[in-house]
Coordinates of N, CA, C and O in Angstrom, one line a residue:
V1 N 0.8 -1.0 -0.1 CA -0.2 -0.2 0.1 C 0.9 1.2 -0.3 O 0.9 2.3 0.0
T2 N 1.9 1.2 0.7 CA 3.0 2.3 0.6 C 3.1 3.1 -0.7 O 3.0 4.2 -0.9
M3 N 3.8 1.7 -1.9 CA 4.3 2.5 -2.8 C 3.0 2.7 -3.6 O 3.1 3.2 -4.9
E4 N 2.2 2.2 -3.7 CA 0.3 2.4 -4.3 C 0.1 4.2 -3.6 O -0.1 5.1 -5.2
A5 N 0.4 4.8 -2.9 CA 0.5 5.5 -2.3 C 1.2 6.7 -2.9 O 0.8 7.6 -3.6
M6 N 2.1 6.6 -2.6 CA 3.3 7.6 -2.8 C 3.2 7.4 -4.8 O 3.4 8.6 -5.2
A7 N 3.1 6.4 -4.9 CA 2.7 6.7 -6.9 C 1.2 7.5 -7.3 O 1.7 8.1 -8.5
S8 N 0.3 7.7 -6.4 CA -0.9 8.5 -6.4 C -0.3 9.8 -6.2 O -1.2 10.9 -6.2
G9 N 1.0 10.0 -6.1 CA 1.0 11.3 -4.9 C 0.9 11.5 -3.7 O 0.9 12.9 -3.3
L10 N 1.2 10.8 -2.8 CA 0.6 10.9 -2.0 C 1.1 10.3 -0.7 O 1.9 10.3 -0.9
P11 N 1.5 11.6 0.2 CA 2.7 11.4 1.9 C 2.2 10.2 2.1 O 0.9 10.2 2.0
V12 N 2.8 9.5 2.8 CA 2.9 8.6 3.3 C 3.2 8.4 5.3 O 4.4 9.0 5.1
A13 N 3.0 7.9 5.8 CA 2.5 7.8 7.6 C 2.7 6.4 7.7 O 1.8 5.9 7.0
A14 N 4.0 5.7 7.7 CA 4.1 4.5 8.1 C 4.8 4.2 9.2 O 6.0 4.9 10.2
V15 N 5.0 3.1 10.0 CA 5.4 2.7 11.4 C 6.7 2.0 10.6 O 7.1 1.1 9.5
D16 N 7.7 2.3 11.5 CA 9.4 1.8 11.2 C 9.7 0.3 10.9 O 9.7 -0.4 12.1
A17 N 9.6 -0.1 9.6 CA 10.0 -1.7 9.4 C 10.7 -1.7 8.5 O 10.6 -1.1 7.6
S18 N 11.3 -3.0 8.5 CA 12.5 -3.0 7.5 C 12.0 -2.7 6.1 O 12.5 -1.7 5.4
G19 N 11.2 -3.1 5.2 CA 11.0 -2.9 3.8 C 10.2 -1.5 4.3 O 10.9 -0.8 2.9
T20 N 9.5 -1.0 5.0 CA 8.9 0.4 4.4 C 10.0 1.1 4.9 O 10.8 2.3 3.9
R21 N 10.8 1.5 5.9 CA 12.1 1.6 5.9 C 12.9 2.3 5.0 O 13.9 3.0 4.3
D22 N 13.5 1.2 3.7 CA 13.6 0.8 2.7 C 13.1 2.0 1.4 O 13.7 2.5 0.6
A23 N 11.9 2.3 1.8 CA 11.1 2.3 0.7 C 10.7 4.0 1.0 O 10.7 4.6 -0.7
V24 N 10.1 4.3 2.0 CA 10.1 6.0 1.7 C 11.3 6.9 2.2 O 12.6 6.7 2.0
S25 N 11.1 8.2 1.7 CA 12.2 9.0 2.0 C 11.5 10.4 2.9 O 10.3 10.8 2.6
P26 N 12.3 10.7 3.8 CA 12.0 12.0 4.2 C 11.2 13.3 3.8 O 10.3 13.4 3.9
E27 N 11.3 13.4 2.1 CA 10.6 14.0 1.4 C 9.1 14.3 1.4 O 8.4 14.7 1.3
C28 N 8.7 12.9 1.6 CA 7.4 12.8 1.2 C 6.6 11.4 2.3 O 5.9 11.1 2.2
S29 N 7.5 11.3 3.5 CA 7.2 10.5 4.7 C 7.4 10.8 5.9 O 8.2 11.3 5.7
V30 N 6.8 10.0 6.5 CA 7.6 10.0 7.9 C 7.5 8.7 8.4 O 6.2 8.1 8.4
L31 N 8.6 8.4 9.5 CA 8.3 6.8 9.9 C 8.3 7.3 11.0 O 9.0 8.0 12.0
T32 N 7.2 6.0 11.8 CA 7.2 6.5 13.6 C 7.4 4.9 13.6 O 7.2 3.8 13.6
E33 N 7.4 4.9 15.0 CA 7.1 3.7 16.2 C 6.1 3.2 16.3 O 4.6 3.4 15.4
C34 N 6.3 2.0 16.3 CA 4.9 1.0 16.2 C 4.3 1.3 17.2 O 3.9 0.9 18.5
D35 N 3.4 2.1 17.3 CA 2.6 2.9 18.5 C 1.2 3.3 18.2 O 1.6 4.4 16.9
E36 N 0.6 3.0 18.5 CA -1.1 4.0 17.6 C -0.4 5.6 17.4 O -1.2 6.4 17.0
E37 N -0.5 6.2 19.0 CA -0.2 7.5 19.3 C 0.8 8.1 18.3 O 0.1 9.3 17.7
A38 N 2.0 7.2 18.4 CA 2.8 7.7 17.2 C 2.5 7.8 15.8 O 2.7 8.8 14.9
L39 N 1.9 6.8 15.2 CA 1.1 6.5 14.2 C 0.7 7.7 13.9 O 0.3 8.2 12.4
A40 N -0.7 8.1 14.7 CA -1.9 9.2 14.5 C -0.8 10.5 14.3 O -1.4 11.1 13.1
A41 N -0.1 10.7 15.0 CA 0.5 12.2 14.7 C 1.7 12.1 13.5 O 1.4 13.0 13.2
G42 N 2.1 10.9 12.6 CA 2.5 10.8 11.7 C 1.5 11.4 10.4 O 1.7 11.9 9.5
M43 N 0.2 10.7 10.9 CA -0.7 11.0 9.8 C -1.2 11.8 9.6 O -1.2 12.9 8.4
R44 N -1.2 12.8 10.9 CA -1.4 14.3 11.3 C -0.8 15.1 10.3 O -0.8 16.2 9.7
Q45 N 0.7 14.9 10.6 CA 1.5 15.9 9.9 C 1.6 15.4 8.5 O 1.6 16.4 7.3
M46 N 1.4 14.1 7.8 CA 1.5 13.8 6.1 C 0.1 14.3 5.9 O -0.1 15.0 4.8
L47 N -1.1 14.2 6.7 CA -2.1 14.9 6.7 C -2.1 16.6 5.9 O -2.6 17.0 5.2
D48 N -1.5 17.4 7.2 CA -1.2 18.3 6.7 C 0.5 19.0 5.3 O 0.0 20.0 4.8
R49 N 0.6 18.0 4.9 CA 1.5 18.2 3.5 C 1.3 17.8 2.6 O 1.7 17.3 1.1
C50 N -0.5 17.3 2.5 CA -1.1 16.2 1.1 C -1.2 17.5 0.2 O -1.0 17.0 -1.4
G51 N -1.4 18.9 0.4 CA -1.8 19.8 -0.9 C -0.2 20.5 -1.5 O -0.1 21.1 -2.2
D52 N 1.0 20.1 -0.8 CA 2.2 20.4 -1.0 C 2.4 19.8 -2.4 O 2.7 18.6 -2.3
E53 N 2.5 20.5 -3.5 CA 3.0 20.1 -4.4 C 4.1 19.0 -4.7 O 4.8 18.3 -5.6
Q54 N 5.2 19.7 -3.8 CA 6.7 19.4 -3.8 C 6.4 18.3 -2.9 O 7.2 17.1 -3.4
V55 N 5.9 17.7 -2.5 CA 6.1 16.6 -1.6 C 5.4 15.6 -2.3 O 5.9 14.5 -2.7
R56 N 4.2 15.8 -2.9 CA 3.7 15.2 -4.1 C 4.4 14.1 -4.8 O 4.1 13.4 -5.0
Q57 N 5.1 15.8 -5.8 CA 6.1 15.3 -6.8 C 7.5 13.8 -6.2 O 7.5 13.5 -6.5
A58 N 7.2 14.6 -5.2 CA 8.5 13.6 -3.9 C 8.7 12.1 -4.2 O 8.8 11.2 -4.4
A59 N 6.7 12.3 -4.1 CA 6.2 10.4 -3.8 C 6.1 10.3 -4.6 O 6.8 8.7 -4.8
R60 N 5.4 10.7 -5.9 CA 5.7 10.0 -7.2 C 6.9 9.7 -7.7 O 7.2 8.5 -8.3
T61 N 7.8 10.5 -7.4 CA 9.4 10.2 -8.2 C 9.8 9.1 -7.2 O 10.7 7.8 -7.8
R62 N 9.7 8.8 -6.2 CA 10.4 8.0 -5.5 C 9.7 6.6 -5.9 O 10.3 5.3 -5.9
A63 N 8.6 6.1 -6.0 CA 7.4 5.6 -6.0 C 8.0 4.8 -7.5 O 8.1 3.4 -7.8
K64 N 8.7 5.7 -8.5 CA 9.1 5.6 -10.0 C 10.6 4.5 -9.5 O 10.4 4.0 -10.1
E65 N 11.3 4.9 -8.4 CA 12.2 4.2 -8.3 C 12.1 2.3 -8.3 O 13.4 1.9 -7.9
F66 N 11.2 2.3 -7.7 CA 10.5 0.8 -7.2 C 9.6 -0.1 -8.0 O 9.6 -0.9 -8.0
D67 N 9.9 0.7 -9.3 CA 9.1 -0.1 -10.7 C 9.3 -0.8 -11.0 O 10.7 -1.0 -10.8
V68 N 9.0 -1.8 -11.1 CA 9.4 -3.6 -11.3 C 10.4 -3.5 -12.3 O 11.1 -4.3 -12.3
L69 N 10.2 -2.3 -13.6 CA 11.2 -2.7 -14.6 C 12.8 -2.0 -14.0 O 13.6 -2.5 -14.6
V70 N 12.7 -1.2 -13.3 CA 13.2 -0.3 -12.7 C 14.2 -1.5 -11.8 O 15.4 -1.5 -11.9
Q71 N 13.4 -1.6 -11.2 CA 14.1 -3.2 -9.9 C 14.8 -4.3 -10.6 O 16.1 -5.0 -10.1
G72 N 14.3 -4.1 -11.6 CA 14.8 -6.1 -12.8 C 15.6 -5.4 -13.4 O 16.6 -6.2 -13.3
K73 N 15.9 -4.2 -14.1 CA 17.2 -4.2 -14.3 C 18.7 -3.7 -13.4 O 19.7 -4.4 -13.7
A74 N 17.8 -3.6 -12.1 CA 19.0 -3.0 -11.2 C 19.6 -4.5 -10.6 O 20.7 -4.5 -10.4
M75 N 18.6 -5.6 -10.6 CA 18.9 -6.8 -10.5 C 19.4 -7.4 -11.1 O 20.9 -8.4 -11.4
V76 N 19.6 -7.4 -12.6 CA 20.2 -8.0 -14.0 C 21.6 -7.3 -13.6 O 22.8 -8.1 -13.9
E77 N 21.7 -6.3 -13.4 CA 23.4 -5.0 -13.1 C 24.1 -6.2 -11.9 O 25.4 -6.3 -12.2
V78 N 23.8 -6.6 -11.3 CA 23.9 -7.1 -9.8 C 24.5 -8.6 -9.8 O 25.8 -9.0 -9.9
Y79 N 23.9 -9.4 -10.9 CA 24.5 -10.4 -11.7 C 25.2 -10.7 -12.5 O 25.3 -11.6 -13.1
Q80 N 25.3 -9.8 -13.3 CA 26.5 -9.3 -14.7 C 28.1 -9.5 -14.2 O 28.1 -8.9 -13.3

């Protein structure tokens, strides 16, 4: 869901976990502790930034880095 939201240009609030930590960036997201109050605060922070076009563009740009074709090419390069 994180990548889908970012690809749609939405900032993301997410719990700090291994895969999510690697996917998001501070320009368009916030990572929180695994705590409902912390996540709620992160969500409020991101809701305040939803209208910022720079944040929306940063989210779309970050999501493109995880496109299946981009990731596939990177994997091929590792094994060559």
